[in-house]
XYZ file of C-alpha atoms in Angstrom:
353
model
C 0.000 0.000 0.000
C 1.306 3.618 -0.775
C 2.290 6.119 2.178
C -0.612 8.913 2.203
C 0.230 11.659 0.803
C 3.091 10.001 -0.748
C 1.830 11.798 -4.245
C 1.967 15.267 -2.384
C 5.634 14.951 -1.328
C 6.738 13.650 -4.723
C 4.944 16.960 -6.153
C 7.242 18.795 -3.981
C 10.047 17.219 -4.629
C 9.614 17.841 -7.917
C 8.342 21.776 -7.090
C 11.829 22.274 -5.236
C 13.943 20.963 -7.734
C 12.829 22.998 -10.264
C 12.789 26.162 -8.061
C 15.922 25.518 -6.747
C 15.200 25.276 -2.984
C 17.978 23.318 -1.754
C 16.528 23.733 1.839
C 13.256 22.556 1.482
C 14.501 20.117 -0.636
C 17.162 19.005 2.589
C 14.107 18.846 4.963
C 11.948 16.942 2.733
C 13.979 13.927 1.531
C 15.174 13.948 5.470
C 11.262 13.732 6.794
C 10.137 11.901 4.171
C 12.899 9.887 2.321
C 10.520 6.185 2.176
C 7.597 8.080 0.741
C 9.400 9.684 -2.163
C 10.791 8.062 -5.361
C 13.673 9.108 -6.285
C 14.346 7.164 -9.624
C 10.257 8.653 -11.264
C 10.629 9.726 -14.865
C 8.705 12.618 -15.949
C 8.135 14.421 -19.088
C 8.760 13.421 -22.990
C 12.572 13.347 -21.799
C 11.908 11.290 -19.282
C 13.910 12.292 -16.932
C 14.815 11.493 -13.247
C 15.192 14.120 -10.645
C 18.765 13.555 -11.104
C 18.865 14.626 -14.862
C 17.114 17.542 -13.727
C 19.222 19.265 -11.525
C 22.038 18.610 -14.216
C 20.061 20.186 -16.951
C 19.269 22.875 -14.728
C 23.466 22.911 -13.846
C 22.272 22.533 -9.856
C 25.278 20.933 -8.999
C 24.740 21.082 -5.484
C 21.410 19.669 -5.581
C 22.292 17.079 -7.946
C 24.947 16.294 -4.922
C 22.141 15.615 -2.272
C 20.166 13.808 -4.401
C 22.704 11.165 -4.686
C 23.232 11.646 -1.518
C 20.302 10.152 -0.633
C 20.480 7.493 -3.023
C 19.549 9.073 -6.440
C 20.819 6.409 -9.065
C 22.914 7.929 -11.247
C 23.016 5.050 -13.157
C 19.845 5.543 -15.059
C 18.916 6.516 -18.464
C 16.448 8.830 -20.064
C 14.789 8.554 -23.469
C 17.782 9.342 -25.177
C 19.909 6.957 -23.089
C 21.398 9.637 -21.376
C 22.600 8.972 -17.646
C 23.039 12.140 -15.848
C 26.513 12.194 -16.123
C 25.519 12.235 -19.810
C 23.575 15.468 -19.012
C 26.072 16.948 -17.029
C 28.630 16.769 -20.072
C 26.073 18.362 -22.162
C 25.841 21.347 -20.038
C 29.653 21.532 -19.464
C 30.438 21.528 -22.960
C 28.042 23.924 -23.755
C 28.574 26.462 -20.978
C 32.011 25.914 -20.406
C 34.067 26.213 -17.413
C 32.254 26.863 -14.353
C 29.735 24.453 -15.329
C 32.745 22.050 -15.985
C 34.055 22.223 -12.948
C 31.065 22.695 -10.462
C 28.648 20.149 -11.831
C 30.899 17.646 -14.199
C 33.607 16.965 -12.244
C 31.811 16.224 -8.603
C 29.536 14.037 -10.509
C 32.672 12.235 -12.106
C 33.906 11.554 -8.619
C 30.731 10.607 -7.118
C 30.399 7.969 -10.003
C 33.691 7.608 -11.923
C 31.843 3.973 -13.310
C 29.257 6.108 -14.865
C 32.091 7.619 -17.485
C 31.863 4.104 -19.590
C 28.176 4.094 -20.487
C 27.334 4.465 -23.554
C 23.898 6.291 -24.551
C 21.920 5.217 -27.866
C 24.387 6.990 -30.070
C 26.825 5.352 -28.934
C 28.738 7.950 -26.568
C 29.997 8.031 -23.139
C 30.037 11.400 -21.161
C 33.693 11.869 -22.066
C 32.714 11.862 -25.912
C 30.190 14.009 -25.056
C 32.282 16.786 -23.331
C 35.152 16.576 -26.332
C 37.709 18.763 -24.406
C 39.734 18.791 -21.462
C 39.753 21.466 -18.769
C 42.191 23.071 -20.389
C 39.532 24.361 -22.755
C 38.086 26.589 -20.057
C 41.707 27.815 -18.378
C 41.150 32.005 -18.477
C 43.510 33.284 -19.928
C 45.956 36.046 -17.998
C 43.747 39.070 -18.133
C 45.304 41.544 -14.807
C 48.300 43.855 -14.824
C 51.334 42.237 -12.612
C 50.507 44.476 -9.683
C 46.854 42.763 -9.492
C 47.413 39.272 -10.823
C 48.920 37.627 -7.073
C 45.781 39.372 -4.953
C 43.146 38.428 -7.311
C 44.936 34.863 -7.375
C 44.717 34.909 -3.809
C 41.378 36.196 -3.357
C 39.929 32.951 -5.611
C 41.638 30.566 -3.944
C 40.183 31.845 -0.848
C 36.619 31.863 -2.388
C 37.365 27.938 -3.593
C 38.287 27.462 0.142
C 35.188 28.914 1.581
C 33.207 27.253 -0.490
C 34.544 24.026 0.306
C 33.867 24.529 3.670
C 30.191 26.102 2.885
C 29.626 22.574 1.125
C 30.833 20.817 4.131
C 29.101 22.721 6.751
C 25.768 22.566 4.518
C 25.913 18.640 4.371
C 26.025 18.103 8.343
C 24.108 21.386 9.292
C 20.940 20.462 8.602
C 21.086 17.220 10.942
C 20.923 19.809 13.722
C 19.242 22.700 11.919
C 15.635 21.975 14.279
C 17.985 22.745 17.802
C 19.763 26.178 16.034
C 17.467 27.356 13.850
C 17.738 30.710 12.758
C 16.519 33.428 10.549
C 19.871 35.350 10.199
C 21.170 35.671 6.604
C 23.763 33.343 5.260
C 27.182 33.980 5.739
C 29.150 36.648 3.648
C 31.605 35.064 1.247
C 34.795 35.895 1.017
C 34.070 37.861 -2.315
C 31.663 40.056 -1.002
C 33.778 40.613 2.063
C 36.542 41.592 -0.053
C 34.035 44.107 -2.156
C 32.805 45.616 1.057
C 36.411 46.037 2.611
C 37.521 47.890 -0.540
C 34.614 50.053 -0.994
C 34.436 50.968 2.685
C 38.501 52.041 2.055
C 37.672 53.900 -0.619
C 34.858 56.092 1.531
C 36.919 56.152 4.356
C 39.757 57.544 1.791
C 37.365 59.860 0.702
C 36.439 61.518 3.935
C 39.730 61.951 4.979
C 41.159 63.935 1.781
C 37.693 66.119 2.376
C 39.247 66.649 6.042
C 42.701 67.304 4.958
C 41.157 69.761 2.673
C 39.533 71.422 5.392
C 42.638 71.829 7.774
C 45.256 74.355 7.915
C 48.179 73.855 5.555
C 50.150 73.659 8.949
C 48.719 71.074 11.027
C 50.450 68.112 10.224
C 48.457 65.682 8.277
C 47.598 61.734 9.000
C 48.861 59.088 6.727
C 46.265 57.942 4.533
C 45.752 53.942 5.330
C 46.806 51.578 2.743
C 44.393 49.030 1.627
C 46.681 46.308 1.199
C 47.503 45.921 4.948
C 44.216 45.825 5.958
C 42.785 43.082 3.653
C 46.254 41.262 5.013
C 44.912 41.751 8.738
C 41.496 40.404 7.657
C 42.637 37.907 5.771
C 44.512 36.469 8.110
C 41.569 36.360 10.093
C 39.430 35.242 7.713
C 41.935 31.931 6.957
C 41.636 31.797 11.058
C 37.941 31.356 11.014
C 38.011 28.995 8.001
C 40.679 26.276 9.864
C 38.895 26.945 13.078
C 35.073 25.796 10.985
C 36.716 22.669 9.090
C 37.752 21.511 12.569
C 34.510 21.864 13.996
C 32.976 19.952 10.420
C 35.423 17.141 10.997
C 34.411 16.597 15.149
C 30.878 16.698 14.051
C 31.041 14.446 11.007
C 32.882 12.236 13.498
C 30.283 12.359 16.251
C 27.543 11.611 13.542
C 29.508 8.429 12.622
C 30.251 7.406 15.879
C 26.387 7.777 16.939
C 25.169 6.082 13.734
C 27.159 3.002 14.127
C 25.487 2.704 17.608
C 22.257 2.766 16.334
C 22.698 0.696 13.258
C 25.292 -2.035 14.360
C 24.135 -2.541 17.964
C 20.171 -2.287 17.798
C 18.238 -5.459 16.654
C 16.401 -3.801 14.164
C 14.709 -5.375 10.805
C 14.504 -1.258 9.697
C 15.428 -1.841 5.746
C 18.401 0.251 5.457
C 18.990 2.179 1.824
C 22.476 3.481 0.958
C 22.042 6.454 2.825
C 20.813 4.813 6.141
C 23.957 3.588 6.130
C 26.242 5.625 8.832
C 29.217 6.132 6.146
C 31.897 8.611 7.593
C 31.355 10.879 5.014
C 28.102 10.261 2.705
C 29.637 11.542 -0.459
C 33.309 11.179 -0.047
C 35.694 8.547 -0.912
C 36.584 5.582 0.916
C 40.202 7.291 2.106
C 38.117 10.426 3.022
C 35.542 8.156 4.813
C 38.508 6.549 6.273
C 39.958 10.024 7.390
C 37.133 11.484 9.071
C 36.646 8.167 11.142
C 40.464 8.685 12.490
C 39.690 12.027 13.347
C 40.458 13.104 16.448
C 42.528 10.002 16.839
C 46.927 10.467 17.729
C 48.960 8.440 15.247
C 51.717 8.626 17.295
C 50.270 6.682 20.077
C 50.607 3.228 18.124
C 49.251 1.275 20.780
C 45.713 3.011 20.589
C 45.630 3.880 16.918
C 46.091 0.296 16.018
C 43.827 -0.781 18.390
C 41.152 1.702 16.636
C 41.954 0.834 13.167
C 41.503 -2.919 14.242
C 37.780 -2.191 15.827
C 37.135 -0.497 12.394
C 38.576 -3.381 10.000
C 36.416 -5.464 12.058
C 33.351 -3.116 11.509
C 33.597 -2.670 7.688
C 34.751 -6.422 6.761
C 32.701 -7.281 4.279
C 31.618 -10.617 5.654
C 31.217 -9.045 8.853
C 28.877 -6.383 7.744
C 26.627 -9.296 5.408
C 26.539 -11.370 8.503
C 25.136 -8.375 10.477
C 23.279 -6.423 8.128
C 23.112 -8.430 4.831
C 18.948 -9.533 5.465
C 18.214 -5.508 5.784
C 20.068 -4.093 2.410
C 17.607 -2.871 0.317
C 17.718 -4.483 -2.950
C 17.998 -1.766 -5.212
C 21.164 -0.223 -3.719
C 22.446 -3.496 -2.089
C 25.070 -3.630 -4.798
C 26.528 -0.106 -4.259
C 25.940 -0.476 -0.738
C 28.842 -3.850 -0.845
C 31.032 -2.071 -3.319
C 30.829 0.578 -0.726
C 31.744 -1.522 2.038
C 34.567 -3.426 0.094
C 36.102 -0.029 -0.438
C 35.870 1.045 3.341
C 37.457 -1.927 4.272
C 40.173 -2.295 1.818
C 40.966 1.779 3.158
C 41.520 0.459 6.423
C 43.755 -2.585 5.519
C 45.918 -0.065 3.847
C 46.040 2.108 7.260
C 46.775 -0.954 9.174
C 49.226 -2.012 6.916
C 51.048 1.455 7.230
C 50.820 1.672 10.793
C 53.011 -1.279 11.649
């Protein structure tokens, strides 16, 4: 029998992805994951949410769909996977569509690259070019080019950690809920330091104007030292919020093997019931942010951890304990998962002796 409402929330779904509200989006698929369908096909395309958010170059919601077990695997009518789709886009846009939707999709499902749709291409055919394609060219006078290099490195950084922080927030986003704006970006700080330097600038040649010629005047401040000071600050604050993202991912791990591995529970567990380390990471980076917090140095206990883990992840282990609950549909990915994970672990092991 189908979950009431079950056609509403689908509707949603559907509403948000085309609107692009990756919040509501979050909050449904978190409430109401078993009632919704990820893999429907809509339209003469017939197209999966997934192909969507890739024709609509939503890389970030194409990101949490598969994070909550979107098969990218799929095809629409023109045998198109949404890696497919994603290639599309990229070689028509260029770029920033190339490297904010393509390539995380690549990584999420590097498999994906060798299907081939009814013409006969995989996404690498599709896309034609290498990244090299999209490399701007030098376009700053030598005095600018080593700040503006900094300053996008710094926005790459932020938003690395924006991603981060948005993928565990919203566990906790009911306890700290608030209606203050998002956070300024780097860019828009750096915008708003220069154009407040440029009024305070401003004001004081009106003052120096104003004054005698013999009262000694002020040195005007220089704007370079002061986006130094703040961005030292700034790179402060960044270090300080990946720490915090790596404790919490590691709490979240910690409390969802409790629940999962401990409980006698028949609950049918999909690939993103699963308490992975990190949901959309590799297996090293699952690996990683399970050692967290953890002192390689003190052999004795890190061994004794990595040994609890290889014992956790084995993949005969985790059949014996969980292998009657895998959903079918992503039982497959779930053990190629798994086999990953553990083979991670064997290599830390190995290393550590």
């Amino acid at each position: 029998m189908p979950i009431p409402m079950a056609s509403g929330y689908q509707r949603r779904l559907w509403r948000y992805i085309d609107a692009g509200h990756r919040r509501k989006l979050r909050r449904l698929l978190r409430r109401h994951r078993q009632a919704l369908n990820l893999s429907e096909t809509v339209g003469h395309k017939n197209r999966t949410p997934l192909h969507r958010s890739c024709a609509r170059q939503d890389h970030r919601t194409a990101i949490l769909l598969m994070k909550y077990g979107a098969d990218p695997f799929l095809l629409d009518q023109r045998g198109d996977t949404a890696l497919h789709v994603a290639a599309r886009q990229a070689a028509r846009k260029g770029g920033t569509v190339y490297e904010d939707l393509f390539v995380p999709l690549r990584n999420q499902c590097p498999s994906a690259m060798s299907i081939r749709n009814r013409d006969g291409k995989t996404p690498g055919d599709l896309l034609g070019q290498t990244e090299d394609k999209w490399c701007p060219q030098e376009m700053f006078e030598d005095g600018e080019m080593d700040l503006e290099a900094e300053r996008e490195w710094n926005r790459k950084l932020l938003g690395e950690c924006e991603d981060e922080y948005q993928e565990t927030w919203w566990r906790y986003e009911e306890d700290f809920y608030t209606t203050s704006p998002d956070p300024e970006t780097y860019e828009a700080w750096a915008d708003r330091i220069a154009h407040e330097y440029s009024q305070k600038r401003r004001q004081t040649e009106d003052r120096h104007r104003q004054k005698p010629k013999n009262e000694p005047q002020k040195p005007v401040l220089k704007l370079r030292p002061l986006l130094e000071e703040e961005h030292l600050l700034y790179e402060k604050r960044a270090r300080a919020k990946e720490e915090e993202l790596k404790a919490a991912k590691r709490a979240r791990y910690e409390e969802g093997c409790s629940q999962v591995f401990t409980t006698d529970s028949s609950h049918l567990l999909r690939y993103a019931d699963v308490p992975w380390p990190c949901p959309t990471g590799t297996a090293e980076e699952m690996a990683a942010v399970a050692l967290h917090g953890t002192d390689p140095s003190d052999k004795a206990a890190y061994r004794r951890f990595l040994r609890r883990q290889q014992a956790l992840w084995h993949p005969d282990k985790f059949l014996q304990r969980c292998g009657t609950r895998l959903a079918e549909q992503d039982r497959h990915r779930i053990l190629d998962t798994v086999t990953a994970l553990s083979q991670a672990f064997n290599r830390l092991a190995e290393a550590a002796r």
